[in-house]
mmCIF file of C-alpha atoms in Angstrom:
data_model
loop_
_atom_site.group_PDB
_atom_site.id
_atom_site.type_symbol
_atom_site.label_atom_id
_atom_site.label_comp_id
_atom_site.label_asym_id
_atom_site.label_seq_id
_atom_site.Cartn_x
_atom_site.Cartn_y
_atom_site.Cartn_z
ATOM 1 C CA UNK A 1 32.879 8.727 -24.541
ATOM 2 C CA UNK A 2 32.018 5.062 -23.935
ATOM 3 C CA UNK A 3 29.184 4.473 -21.482
ATOM 4 C CA UNK A 4 30.402 2.543 -18.384
ATOM 5 C CA UNK A 5 29.104 -1.007 -18.043
ATOM 6 C CA UNK A 6 28.482 -3.309 -15.105
ATOM 7 C CA UNK A 7 31.749 -5.035 -16.061
ATOM 8 C CA UNK A 8 33.581 -1.726 -15.524
ATOM 9 C CA UNK A 9 31.939 -1.307 -12.104
ATOM 10 C CA UNK A 10 32.855 -4.862 -11.133
ATOM 11 C CA UNK A 11 36.499 -4.385 -12.198
ATOM 12 C CA UNK A 12 36.847 -1.055 -10.391
ATOM 13 C CA UNK A 13 35.251 -2.405 -7.194
ATOM 14 C CA UNK A 14 37.127 -5.695 -7.320
ATOM 15 C CA UNK A 15 33.942 -7.804 -7.298
ATOM 16 C CA UNK A 16 32.075 -10.023 -9.750
ATOM 17 C CA UNK A 17 29.430 -8.796 -12.191
ATOM 18 C CA UNK A 18 26.918 -10.954 -10.342
ATOM 19 C CA UNK A 19 27.645 -8.994 -7.173
ATOM 20 C CA UNK A 20 27.107 -5.714 -9.022
ATOM 21 C CA UNK A 21 23.766 -6.981 -10.342
ATOM 22 C CA UNK A 22 22.649 -8.070 -6.880
ATOM 23 C CA UNK A 23 23.565 -4.758 -5.277
ATOM 24 C CA UNK A 24 22.165 -2.438 -7.960
ATOM 25 C CA UNK A 25 19.061 -4.620 -8.272
ATOM 26 C CA UNK A 26 18.566 -4.249 -4.483
ATOM 27 C CA UNK A 27 18.718 -8.022 -3.967
ATOM 28 C CA UNK A 28 22.003 -8.156 -2.051
ATOM 29 C CA UNK A 29 20.761 -8.531 1.531
ATOM 30 C CA UNK A 30 21.877 -11.815 2.999
ATOM 31 C CA UNK A 31 24.046 -12.492 -0.049
ATOM 32 C CA UNK A 32 26.548 -9.616 -0.099
ATOM 33 C CA UNK A 33 28.287 -7.951 2.846
ATOM 34 C CA UNK A 34 26.939 -4.440 3.614
ATOM 35 C CA UNK A 35 30.430 -2.962 3.237
ATOM 36 C CA UNK A 36 30.780 -4.524 -0.211
ATOM 37 C CA UNK A 37 27.333 -3.253 -1.215
ATOM 38 C CA UNK A 38 28.334 0.277 -0.189
ATOM 39 C CA UNK A 39 31.538 -0.042 -2.217
ATOM 40 C CA UNK A 40 29.629 -1.158 -5.329
ATOM 41 C CA UNK A 41 27.169 1.747 -5.072
ATOM 42 C CA UNK A 42 29.982 4.267 -4.521
ATOM 43 C CA UNK A 43 31.934 2.889 -7.472
ATOM 44 C CA UNK A 44 28.884 2.951 -9.754
ATOM 45 C CA UNK A 45 28.225 6.557 -8.761
ATOM 46 C CA UNK A 46 31.843 7.587 -9.325
ATOM 47 C CA UNK A 47 31.858 5.998 -12.798
ATOM 48 C CA UNK A 48 28.463 7.453 -13.715
ATOM 49 C CA UNK A 49 27.066 3.984 -14.349
ATOM 50 C CA UNK A 50 23.324 3.681 -15.048
ATOM 51 C CA UNK A 51 21.653 0.282 -15.464
ATOM 52 C CA UNK A 52 20.222 -0.549 -18.879
ATOM 53 C CA UNK A 53 16.559 -0.512 -17.821
ATOM 54 C CA UNK A 54 15.295 -1.852 -21.128
ATOM 55 C CA UNK A 55 17.474 -4.955 -20.866
ATOM 56 C CA UNK A 56 16.646 -5.331 -17.173
ATOM 57 C CA UNK A 57 12.929 -5.142 -17.889
ATOM 58 C CA UNK A 58 13.189 -7.787 -20.575
ATOM 59 C CA UNK A 59 14.897 -10.116 -18.113
ATOM 60 C CA UNK A 60 12.348 -9.444 -15.404
ATOM 61 C CA UNK A 61 9.301 -9.494 -17.685
ATOM 62 C CA UNK A 62 8.355 -5.973 -16.569
ATOM 63 C CA UNK A 63 8.197 -2.642 -18.391
ATOM 64 C CA UNK A 64 7.648 -0.536 -15.228
ATOM 65 C CA UNK A 65 5.041 1.401 -17.190
ATOM 66 C CA UNK A 66 1.398 2.074 -16.327
ATOM 67 C CA UNK A 67 -1.309 3.308 -18.668
ATOM 68 C CA UNK A 68 -3.642 6.018 -17.329
ATOM 69 C CA UNK A 69 -6.882 6.095 -19.333
ATOM 70 C CA UNK A 70 -8.998 9.266 -19.000
ATOM 71 C CA UNK A 71 -12.138 10.522 -20.777
ATOM 72 C CA UNK A 72 -10.493 13.734 -22.048
ATOM 73 C CA UNK A 73 -7.109 15.453 -22.130
ATOM 74 C CA UNK A 74 -8.609 18.954 -21.973
ATOM 75 C CA UNK A 75 -10.153 18.654 -18.502
ATOM 76 C CA UNK A 76 -8.031 20.048 -15.681
ATOM 77 C CA UNK A 77 -9.271 17.366 -13.260
ATOM 78 C CA UNK A 78 -7.633 14.580 -15.268
ATOM 79 C CA UNK A 79 -4.418 16.569 -15.642
ATOM 80 C CA UNK A 80 -4.250 16.684 -11.845
ATOM 81 C CA UNK A 81 -4.976 12.954 -11.598
ATOM 82 C CA UNK A 82 -2.040 12.343 -13.940
ATOM 83 C CA UNK A 83 0.213 14.614 -11.867
ATOM 84 C CA UNK A 84 -0.522 12.626 -8.710
ATOM 85 C CA UNK A 85 -0.107 9.251 -10.382
ATOM 86 C CA UNK A 86 3.146 10.258 -12.088
ATOM 87 C CA UNK A 87 4.607 11.543 -8.819
ATOM 88 C CA UNK A 88 4.078 8.212 -7.020
ATOM 89 C CA UNK A 89 5.171 6.273 -10.097
ATOM 90 C CA UNK A 90 8.464 8.195 -10.310
ATOM 91 C CA UNK A 91 9.203 7.389 -6.656
ATOM 92 C CA UNK A 92 9.069 3.698 -7.582
ATOM 93 C CA UNK A 93 10.890 3.854 -10.904
ATOM 94 C CA UNK A 94 7.713 3.659 -12.987
ATOM 95 C CA UNK A 95 6.501 5.758 -15.884
ATOM 96 C CA UNK A 96 2.888 6.685 -16.711
ATOM 97 C CA UNK A 97 1.494 6.906 -20.247
ATOM 98 C CA UNK A 98 -1.619 9.096 -20.592
ATOM 99 C CA UNK A 99 -4.310 7.903 -23.009
ATOM 100 C CA UNK A 100 -7.761 9.393 -23.769
ATOM 101 C CA UNK A 101 -10.966 7.439 -24.314
ATOM 102 C CA UNK A 102 -13.899 9.507 -25.630
ATOM 103 C CA UNK A 103 -16.492 10.527 -23.011
ATOM 104 C CA UNK A 104 -15.372 7.818 -20.606
ATOM 105 C CA UNK A 105 -17.691 5.331 -22.280
ATOM 106 C CA UNK A 106 -15.173 3.907 -24.721
ATOM 107 C CA UNK A 107 -14.295 1.691 -26.141
ATOM 108 C CA UNK A 108 -10.701 2.344 -25.102
ATOM 109 C CA UNK A 109 -8.729 0.578 -27.812
ATOM 110 C CA UNK A 110 -5.379 -1.020 -27.097
ATOM 111 C CA UNK A 111 -2.914 1.802 -27.929
ATOM 112 C CA UNK A 112 -0.095 -0.699 -28.499
ATOM 113 C CA UNK A 113 0.321 -3.728 -30.747
ATOM 114 C CA UNK A 114 0.221 -5.654 -27.478
ATOM 115 C CA UNK A 115 -0.608 -3.887 -24.229
ATOM 116 C CA UNK A 116 0.682 -6.882 -22.288
ATOM 117 C CA UNK A 117 4.120 -6.443 -23.888
ATOM 118 C CA UNK A 118 4.219 -2.682 -23.322
ATOM 119 C CA UNK A 119 2.553 -2.239 -19.926
ATOM 120 C CA UNK A 120 2.512 -3.560 -16.385
ATOM 121 C CA UNK A 121 -0.983 -2.320 -15.573
ATOM 122 C CA UNK A 122 -3.812 0.097 -16.311
ATOM 123 C CA UNK A 123 -5.387 2.876 -14.240
ATOM 124 C CA UNK A 124 -8.718 4.163 -15.544
ATOM 125 C CA UNK A 125 -10.280 7.400 -14.281
ATOM 126 C CA UNK A 126 -14.039 8.100 -14.393
ATOM 127 C CA UNK A 127 -14.694 5.372 -16.926
ATOM 128 C CA UNK A 128 -17.540 2.999 -17.646
ATOM 129 C CA UNK A 129 -16.461 -0.517 -16.647
ATOM 130 C CA UNK A 130 -17.077 -2.002 -20.108
ATOM 131 C CA UNK A 131 -14.981 0.732 -21.736
ATOM 132 C CA UNK A 132 -11.896 -1.234 -20.718
ATOM 133 C CA UNK A 133 -12.951 -4.531 -22.322
ATOM 134 C CA UNK A 134 -10.330 -4.374 -25.079
ATOM 135 C CA UNK A 135 -7.539 -3.745 -22.601
ATOM 136 C CA UNK A 136 -8.968 -6.234 -20.121
ATOM 137 C CA UNK A 137 -8.591 -9.042 -22.601
ATOM 138 C CA UNK A 138 -4.828 -8.589 -22.263
ATOM 139 C CA UNK A 139 -5.105 -9.752 -18.643
ATOM 140 C CA UNK A 140 -3.441 -6.614 -17.307
ATOM 141 C CA UNK A 141 -4.044 -5.548 -13.695
ATOM 142 C CA UNK A 142 -6.656 -2.773 -13.665
ATOM 143 C CA UNK A 143 -7.300 -0.069 -11.059
ATOM 144 C CA UNK A 144 -10.439 2.038 -11.520
ATOM 145 C CA UNK A 145 -10.722 5.600 -10.197
ATOM 146 C CA UNK A 146 -13.996 7.404 -9.533
ATOM 147 C CA UNK A 147 -15.860 4.448 -11.009
ATOM 148 C CA UNK A 148 -18.365 1.778 -10.018
ATOM 149 C CA UNK A 149 -16.885 -0.155 -7.064
ATOM 150 C CA UNK A 150 -19.222 -3.073 -7.814
ATOM 151 C CA UNK A 151 -17.410 -3.754 -11.072
ATOM 152 C CA UNK A 152 -15.510 -7.043 -10.921
ATOM 153 C CA UNK A 153 -13.317 -5.963 -13.835
ATOM 154 C CA UNK A 154 -10.863 -4.131 -11.582
ATOM 155 C CA UNK A 155 -8.349 -5.469 -9.093
ATOM 156 C CA UNK A 156 -8.748 -2.317 -6.970
ATOM 157 C CA UNK A 157 -10.903 0.805 -6.757
ATOM 158 C CA UNK A 158 -10.199 4.374 -5.653
ATOM 159 C CA UNK A 159 -13.221 6.607 -5.144
ATOM 160 C CA UNK A 160 -14.124 10.038 -3.864
ATOM 161 C CA UNK A 161 -16.855 10.614 -1.283
ATOM 162 C CA UNK A 162 -19.166 12.047 -3.952
ATOM 163 C CA UNK A 163 -22.406 11.525 -2.031
ATOM 164 C CA UNK A 164 -20.951 13.393 0.928
ATOM 165 C CA UNK A 165 -19.939 16.231 -1.369
ATOM 166 C CA UNK A 166 -23.529 16.493 -2.532
ATOM 167 C CA UNK A 167 -24.664 16.429 1.106
ATOM 168 C CA UNK A 168 -22.373 19.345 1.952
ATOM 169 C CA UNK A 169 -23.652 21.426 -0.971
ATOM 170 C CA UNK A 170 -27.329 20.713 -0.225
ATOM 171 C CA UNK A 171 -26.942 21.403 3.500
ATOM 172 C CA UNK A 172 -25.290 24.733 2.713
ATOM 173 C CA UNK A 173 -28.162 25.764 0.438
ATOM 174 C CA UNK A 174 -30.891 24.540 2.781
ATOM 175 C CA UNK A 175 -29.303 26.528 5.610
ATOM 176 C CA UNK A 176 -29.634 29.593 3.384
ATOM 177 C CA UNK A 177 -33.364 29.024 3.026
ATOM 178 C CA UNK A 178 -33.450 27.536 -0.466
ATOM 179 C CA UNK A 179 -36.370 25.226 -1.230
ATOM 180 C CA UNK A 180 -36.604 25.281 -5.060
ATOM 181 C CA UNK A 181 -33.674 23.389 -6.568
ATOM 182 C CA UNK A 182 -32.475 22.686 -10.076
ATOM 183 C CA UNK A 183 -29.962 19.902 -10.687
ATOM 184 C CA UNK A 184 -27.973 20.797 -13.792
ATOM 185 C CA UNK A 185 -26.705 17.289 -14.500
ATOM 186 C CA UNK A 186 -24.018 16.123 -16.890
ATOM 187 C CA UNK A 187 -25.299 14.273 -19.938
ATOM 188 C CA UNK A 188 -22.285 11.944 -19.731
ATOM 189 C CA UNK A 189 -23.484 8.480 -18.693
ATOM 190 C CA UNK A 190 -21.006 7.460 -16.008
ATOM 191 C CA UNK A 191 -21.042 6.148 -12.455
ATOM 192 C CA UNK A 192 -19.635 9.316 -10.918
ATOM 193 C CA UNK A 193 -22.506 11.452 -12.217
ATOM 194 C CA UNK A 194 -25.050 8.765 -11.401
ATOM 195 C CA UNK A 195 -23.968 8.872 -7.749
ATOM 196 C CA UNK A 196 -24.597 12.634 -7.613
ATOM 197 C CA UNK A 197 -28.000 12.257 -9.228
ATOM 198 C CA UNK A 198 -28.973 9.508 -6.771
ATOM 199 C CA UNK A 199 -27.738 11.331 -3.672
ATOM 200 C CA UNK A 200 -29.441 14.667 -4.329
ATOM 201 C CA UNK A 201 -33.171 13.802 -4.049
ATOM 202 C CA UNK A 202 -32.511 11.662 -0.979
ATOM 203 C CA UNK A 203 -31.173 14.757 0.784
ATOM 204 C CA UNK A 204 -34.212 16.936 0.150
ATOM 205 C CA UNK A 205 -37.334 16.929 2.307
ATOM 206 C CA UNK A 206 -41.030 17.122 1.347
ATOM 207 C CA UNK A 207 -41.035 20.925 1.587
ATOM 208 C CA UNK A 208 -38.599 21.241 -1.314
ATOM 209 C CA UNK A 209 -38.964 21.059 -5.091
ATOM 210 C CA UNK A 210 -36.361 19.518 -7.399
ATOM 211 C CA UNK A 211 -36.077 19.543 -11.160
ATOM 212 C CA UNK A 212 -33.287 17.833 -13.100
ATOM 213 C CA UNK A 213 -32.032 18.969 -16.496
ATOM 214 C CA UNK A 214 -29.191 17.274 -18.366
ATOM 215 C CA UNK A 215 -26.696 19.240 -20.410
ATOM 216 C CA UNK A 216 -23.555 18.504 -22.444
ATOM 217 C CA UNK A 217 -20.418 18.988 -20.404
ATOM 218 C CA UNK A 218 -19.618 22.355 -22.024
ATOM 219 C CA UNK A 219 -20.193 25.978 -21.039
ATOM 220 C CA UNK A 220 -22.390 26.635 -24.087
ATOM 221 C CA UNK A 221 -24.407 23.451 -23.582
ATOM 222 C CA UNK A 222 -25.052 24.345 -19.952
ATOM 223 C CA UNK A 223 -25.929 27.940 -20.846
ATOM 224 C CA UNK A 224 -28.496 26.837 -23.415
ATOM 225 C CA UNK A 225 -30.086 24.344 -21.009
ATOM 226 C CA UNK A 226 -30.260 26.939 -18.237
ATOM 227 C CA UNK A 227 -31.737 29.635 -20.490
ATOM 228 C CA UNK A 228 -34.564 27.245 -21.420
ATOM 229 C CA UNK A 229 -35.291 26.497 -17.762
ATOM 230 C CA UNK A 230 -35.058 30.066 -16.474
ATOM 231 C CA UNK A 231 -37.106 31.421 -19.348
ATOM 232 C CA UNK A 232 -39.975 28.958 -18.856
ATOM 233 C CA UNK A 233 -43.207 29.991 -17.072
ATOM 234 C CA UNK A 234 -43.784 29.002 -13.457
ATOM 235 C CA UNK A 235 -41.751 29.283 -10.251
ATOM 236 C CA UNK A 236 -38.068 29.725 -10.930
ATOM 237 C CA UNK A 237 -35.455 27.738 -8.972
ATOM 238 C CA UNK A 238 -33.510 29.715 -6.415
ATOM 239 C CA UNK A 239 -30.555 27.320 -6.287
ATOM 240 C CA UNK A 240 -28.752 25.409 -9.040
ATOM 241 C CA UNK A 241 -26.566 22.438 -8.140
ATOM 242 C CA UNK A 242 -24.241 21.638 -11.034
ATOM 243 C CA UNK A 243 -22.403 18.366 -11.570
ATOM 244 C CA UNK A 244 -19.251 20.189 -12.650
ATOM 245 C CA UNK A 245 -17.682 23.669 -12.533
ATOM 246 C CA UNK A 246 -17.940 23.861 -16.325
ATOM 247 C CA UNK A 247 -21.714 23.427 -16.101
ATOM 248 C CA UNK A 248 -21.803 26.012 -13.298
ATOM 249 C CA UNK A 249 -20.014 28.517 -15.546
ATOM 250 C CA UNK A 250 -22.724 28.011 -18.169
ATOM 251 C CA UNK A 251 -25.440 28.448 -15.531
ATOM 252 C CA UNK A 252 -23.937 31.760 -14.377
ATOM 253 C CA UNK A 253 -23.662 32.936 -17.969
ATOM 254 C CA UNK A 254 -27.334 32.129 -18.612
ATOM 255 C CA UNK A 255 -28.390 34.010 -15.484
ATOM 256 C CA UNK A 256 -26.523 37.138 -16.567
ATOM 257 C CA UNK A 257 -28.039 37.003 -20.064
ATOM 258 C CA UNK A 258 -31.518 36.896 -18.547
ATOM 259 C CA UNK A 259 -30.827 39.782 -16.175
ATOM 260 C CA UNK A 260 -30.606 37.644 -13.029
ATOM 261 C CA UNK A 261 -28.015 38.315 -10.351
ATOM 262 C CA UNK A 262 -25.865 35.588 -8.787
ATOM 263 C CA UNK A 263 -26.360 35.029 -5.861
ATOM 264 C CA UNK A 264 -29.120 37.584 -5.152
ATOM 265 C CA UNK A 265 -31.627 35.935 -7.506
ATOM 266 C CA UNK A 266 -29.970 32.568 -8.052
ATOM 267 C CA UNK A 267 -27.361 30.631 -6.070
ATOM 268 C CA UNK A 268 -25.057 28.324 -8.050
ATOM 269 C CA UNK A 269 -22.759 25.506 -6.895
ATOM 270 C CA UNK A 270 -20.353 23.280 -8.784
ATOM 271 C CA UNK A 271 -18.134 20.222 -8.392
ATOM 272 C CA UNK A 272 -14.342 19.934 -8.862
ATOM 273 C CA UNK A 273 -12.888 23.323 -7.817
ATOM 274 C CA UNK A 274 -11.114 23.881 -11.117
ATOM 275 C CA UNK A 275 -9.121 27.062 -11.752
ATOM 276 C CA UNK A 276 -12.279 28.236 -13.516
ATOM 277 C CA UNK A 277 -14.059 28.463 -10.138
ATOM 278 C CA UNK A 278 -12.075 31.529 -9.070
ATOM 279 C CA UNK A 279 -12.022 33.037 -12.578
ATOM 280 C CA UNK A 280 -15.809 33.477 -12.461
ATOM 281 C CA UNK A 281 -17.361 36.617 -11.021
ATOM 282 C CA UNK A 282 -18.739 36.043 -8.470
ATOM 283 C CA UNK A 283 -16.343 33.247 -7.559
ATOM 284 C CA UNK A 284 -17.938 29.826 -7.458
ATOM 285 C CA UNK A 285 -19.014 27.847 -4.407
ATOM 286 C CA UNK A 286 -17.985 24.307 -5.306
ATOM 287 C CA UNK A 287 -17.121 20.866 -3.957
ATOM 288 C CA UNK A 288 -13.352 20.493 -4.057
ATOM 289 C CA UNK A 289 -12.252 17.105 -5.410
ATOM 290 C CA UNK A 290 -8.586 16.355 -4.564
ATOM 291 C CA UNK A 291 -7.669 15.011 -8.002
ATOM 292 C CA UNK A 292 -3.949 14.678 -7.331
ATOM 293 C CA UNK A 293 -4.739 12.538 -4.292
ATOM 294 C CA UNK A 294 -6.898 10.333 -6.523
ATOM 295 C CA UNK A 295 -3.960 9.833 -8.875
ATOM 296 C CA UNK A 296 -1.583 9.114 -6.002
ATOM 297 C CA UNK A 297 -3.868 6.490 -4.504
ATOM 298 C CA UNK A 298 -4.518 4.991 -7.926
ATOM 299 C CA UNK A 299 -0.825 4.440 -8.591
ATOM 300 C CA UNK A 300 -0.289 3.173 -5.032
ATOM 301 C CA UNK A 301 -3.112 0.696 -5.534
ATOM 302 C CA UNK A 302 -1.621 -0.551 -8.811
ATOM 303 C CA UNK A 303 1.796 -0.998 -7.193
ATOM 304 C CA UNK A 304 0.166 -3.021 -4.410
ATOM 305 C CA UNK A 305 -1.682 -5.209 -6.915
ATOM 306 C CA UNK A 306 1.538 -5.813 -8.865
ATOM 307 C CA UNK A 307 3.226 -6.764 -5.610
ATOM 308 C CA UNK A 308 0.448 -9.239 -4.798
ATOM 309 C CA UNK A 309 -0.667 -7.203 -1.780
ATOM 310 C CA UNK A 310 -4.401 -6.731 -1.086
ATOM 311 C CA UNK A 311 -5.340 -3.064 -1.361
ATOM 312 C CA UNK A 312 -8.299 -1.168 -0.005
ATOM 313 C CA UNK A 313 -8.906 2.334 1.312
ATOM 314 C CA UNK A 314 -11.877 4.438 2.383
ATOM 315 C CA UNK A 315 -13.339 6.956 -0.042
ATOM 316 C CA UNK A 316 -11.218 10.092 -0.320
ATOM 317 C CA UNK A 317 -12.872 13.003 1.542
ATOM 318 C CA UNK A 318 -14.122 16.019 -0.405
ATOM 319 C CA UNK A 319 -14.778 19.558 0.829
ATOM 320 C CA UNK A 320 -17.311 22.268 0.016
ATOM 321 C CA UNK A 321 -15.506 25.553 -0.655
ATOM 322 C CA UNK A 322 -17.946 28.409 -0.012
ATOM 323 C CA UNK A 323 -17.462 31.499 -2.170
ATOM 324 C CA UNK A 324 -19.703 34.305 -3.424
ATOM 325 C CA UNK A 325 -21.954 32.438 -5.904
ATOM 326 C CA UNK A 326 -24.262 31.300 -3.092
ATOM 327 C CA UNK A 327 -26.316 33.305 -0.624
ATOM 328 C CA UNK A 328 -29.723 33.520 1.052
ATOM 329 C CA UNK A 329 -32.760 32.500 -0.959
ATOM 330 C CA UNK A 330 -34.596 35.506 -2.411
ATOM 331 C CA UNK A 331 -37.742 36.518 -0.510
#
């Protein structure tokens, strides 16, 4: 069966092809009568006509495609970011291509012979600013998520209230009498983890002790780092604040191997609220990061930039979800 064309729609509706293009391109107001516009849309629907988007994009100089660059495809957080971005994109006739850049530090190479020819813009999640240099040279609009807002590389930024998330976790632990803290920090060098590391000591008073240990962002890496800390001589921490739920899982595993009970001997908190948080036993107290909302705002910001509209928004709120991995400090 031959696919209907705009010429077929024009003939069936008794109008010109130019009128069909104006109506279906949503540029008819003030140029075509509303009744005629309704007739064109009804006729196109009855014939099953669909515009040739590829040809339309070539005429308009737009691909209606955004690139979402993430540090890893295996992390649930970035899958949720993609889900949010793709949902907003679909509402505006855009597509989103997902592309990984190792560890968020790059470099993120141009995945196309020419990114400018294939894309309208780039959204980068939890990336170092200079990781996008190769793509930036294409002159594409860039929106950065969960990244340094001081970077002048991006046209817009979308961030989470990370420092407030750390405040919520610390306040919860202090209220439970904890005074000896361990920060199990991610070894990934990125702005989002730097913010957590900066916020934590500022929240603790002179009557508290804080030690920071960095670990690879894996369960086994976190377990090994925690076993070394917990097995060392001297006062043991009573609370462990982890940069990520994956690190928290490793901390809980180390505690069990050393015969410590969570939370009776050691309270543990995480960041993200991944599905892993409720798979652990006890279930993990963690800072919930609304990743889908990050993706939604990121795509909304890119659409605004493409439209020439200034875009800004306050940091997205985060929430401490209290579960059974935290409790009163041991006597």
